[in-house]
Amino acid sequence: MRLIGRQMNLRLRADPELRRRFFLFGFSSIVLYTLLFLYSQEILVISSRTDGAYFLLPVVIVLVFSFVHSGFTNYFWRAIGVRSKMALGKR
């Protein structure tokens, strides 16, 4: 486990763009989960209204979470050095 931590630290130091995006998506993910936890009742009340397109609110929330969390996951795996064969040009 210490080896993975060292590799990740070296990659994040060597690539400032990777570091910026890693922390940006990670912090955004934490903020989104916190907001969802804090406002879950309000979201439930709003999305259960029947006088408009409020039923789309959970769909939009899921799409935003999907984008942010997948971005964080992508940069996390890149930071520890895990790449797919396709990304490396191998088949």
Short mmCIF file of C-alpha atoms in Angstrom, two decimals:
data_model
loop_
_atom_site.label_atom_id
_atom_site.label_comp_id
_atom_site.label_asym_id
_atom_site.label_seq_id
_atom_site.Cartn_x
_atom_site.Cartn_y
_atom_site.Cartn_z
CA MET A 1 0.00 0.00 0.00
CA ARG A 2 2.88 2.37 0.70
CA LEU A 3 4.20 1.77 -2.83
CA ILE A 4 0.90 2.88 -4.37
CA GLY A 5 0.95 6.01 -2.20
CA ARG A 6 4.48 6.85 -3.34
CA GLN A 7 3.66 6.26 -7.01
CA MET A 8 0.57 8.41 -6.75
CA ASN A 9 2.48 11.18 -4.98
CA LEU A 10 5.20 11.16 -7.66
CA ARG A 11 2.71 11.27 -10.52
CA LEU A 12 0.73 14.08 -8.94
CA ARG A 13 3.91 16.10 -8.37
CA ALA A 14 5.19 15.50 -11.89
CA ASP A 15 1.97 16.47 -13.68
CA PRO A 16 0.36 19.67 -12.35
CA GLU A 17 -2.63 19.36 -14.73
CA LEU A 18 -3.35 15.84 -13.42
CA ARG A 19 -3.05 17.11 -9.86
CA ARG A 20 -5.39 20.04 -10.52
CA ARG A 21 -8.06 17.88 -12.14
CA PHE A 22 -7.70 15.11 -9.55
CA PHE A 23 -8.35 17.49 -6.66
CA LEU A 24 -10.99 19.48 -8.55
CA PHE A 25 -13.10 16.41 -9.32
CA GLY A 26 -12.44 14.89 -5.89
CA PHE A 27 -13.49 18.05 -4.07
CA SER A 28 -16.51 18.45 -6.35
CA SER A 29 -17.56 14.89 -5.60
CA ILE A 30 -17.34 15.49 -1.86
CA VAL A 31 -19.35 18.71 -2.16
CA LEU A 32 -22.06 17.01 -4.24
CA TYR A 33 -22.45 14.11 -1.81
CA THR A 34 -22.58 16.54 1.13
CA LEU A 35 -25.24 18.66 -0.56
CA LEU A 36 -27.26 15.57 -1.43
CA PHE A 37 -27.11 14.44 2.19
CA LEU A 38 -28.04 17.85 3.58
CA TYR A 39 -30.87 18.54 1.14
CA SER A 40 -32.27 15.04 0.59
CA GLN A 41 -35.67 15.88 2.08
CA GLU A 42 -36.04 19.02 -0.03
CA ILE A 43 -35.06 17.13 -3.18
CA LEU A 44 -37.61 14.44 -2.38
CA VAL A 45 -40.38 16.99 -1.84
CA ILE A 46 -39.56 18.93 -5.02
CA SER A 47 -39.22 15.85 -7.22
CA SER A 48 -42.57 14.43 -6.04
CA ARG A 49 -44.53 17.50 -7.20
CA THR A 50 -46.91 16.83 -10.08
CA ASP A 51 -47.41 20.31 -11.53
CA GLY A 52 -44.45 20.42 -13.91
CA ALA A 53 -41.31 18.67 -15.00
CA TYR A 54 -40.00 18.28 -11.45
CA PHE A 55 -39.73 14.52 -11.96
CA LEU A 56 -36.62 15.25 -14.06
CA LEU A 57 -34.70 16.59 -11.05
CA PRO A 58 -33.45 13.15 -9.89
CA VAL A 59 -32.40 12.33 -13.46
CA VAL A 60 -30.37 15.55 -13.73
CA ILE A 61 -28.81 14.91 -10.31
CA VAL A 62 -27.78 11.40 -11.34
CA LEU A 63 -26.23 12.67 -14.58
CA VAL A 64 -24.23 15.34 -12.74
CA PHE A 65 -23.06 12.81 -10.13
CA SER A 66 -22.11 10.38 -12.88
CA PHE A 67 -20.01 12.97 -14.71
CA VAL A 68 -18.19 14.24 -11.61
CA HIS A 69 -17.61 10.85 -10.01
CA SER A 70 -16.39 9.24 -13.25
CA GLY A 71 -14.01 12.17 -13.76
CA PHE A 72 -12.59 11.71 -10.27
CA THR A 73 -12.29 7.95 -10.77
CA ASN A 74 -10.48 8.46 -14.08
CA TYR A 75 -7.90 10.83 -12.58
CA PHE A 76 -7.52 8.65 -9.49
CA TRP A 77 -6.58 5.61 -11.59
CA ARG A 78 -4.26 7.74 -13.75
CA ALA A 79 -2.59 9.11 -10.61
CA ILE A 80 -1.75 5.61 -9.35
CA GLY A 81 -0.60 4.51 -12.79
CA VAL A 82 -3.38 2.18 -13.91
CA ARG A 83 -4.07 2.57 -17.64
CA SER A 84 -6.09 0.47 -20.04
CA LYS A 85 -4.43 -1.39 -22.89
CA MET A 86 -6.38 0.71 -25.35
CA ALA A 87 -5.08 3.94 -23.80
CA LEU A 88 -1.54 2.61 -24.10
CA GLY A 89 -2.03 1.73 -27.76
CA LYS A 90 -2.05 -2.07 -27.27
CA ARG A 91 -4.74 -4.54 -28.22
#
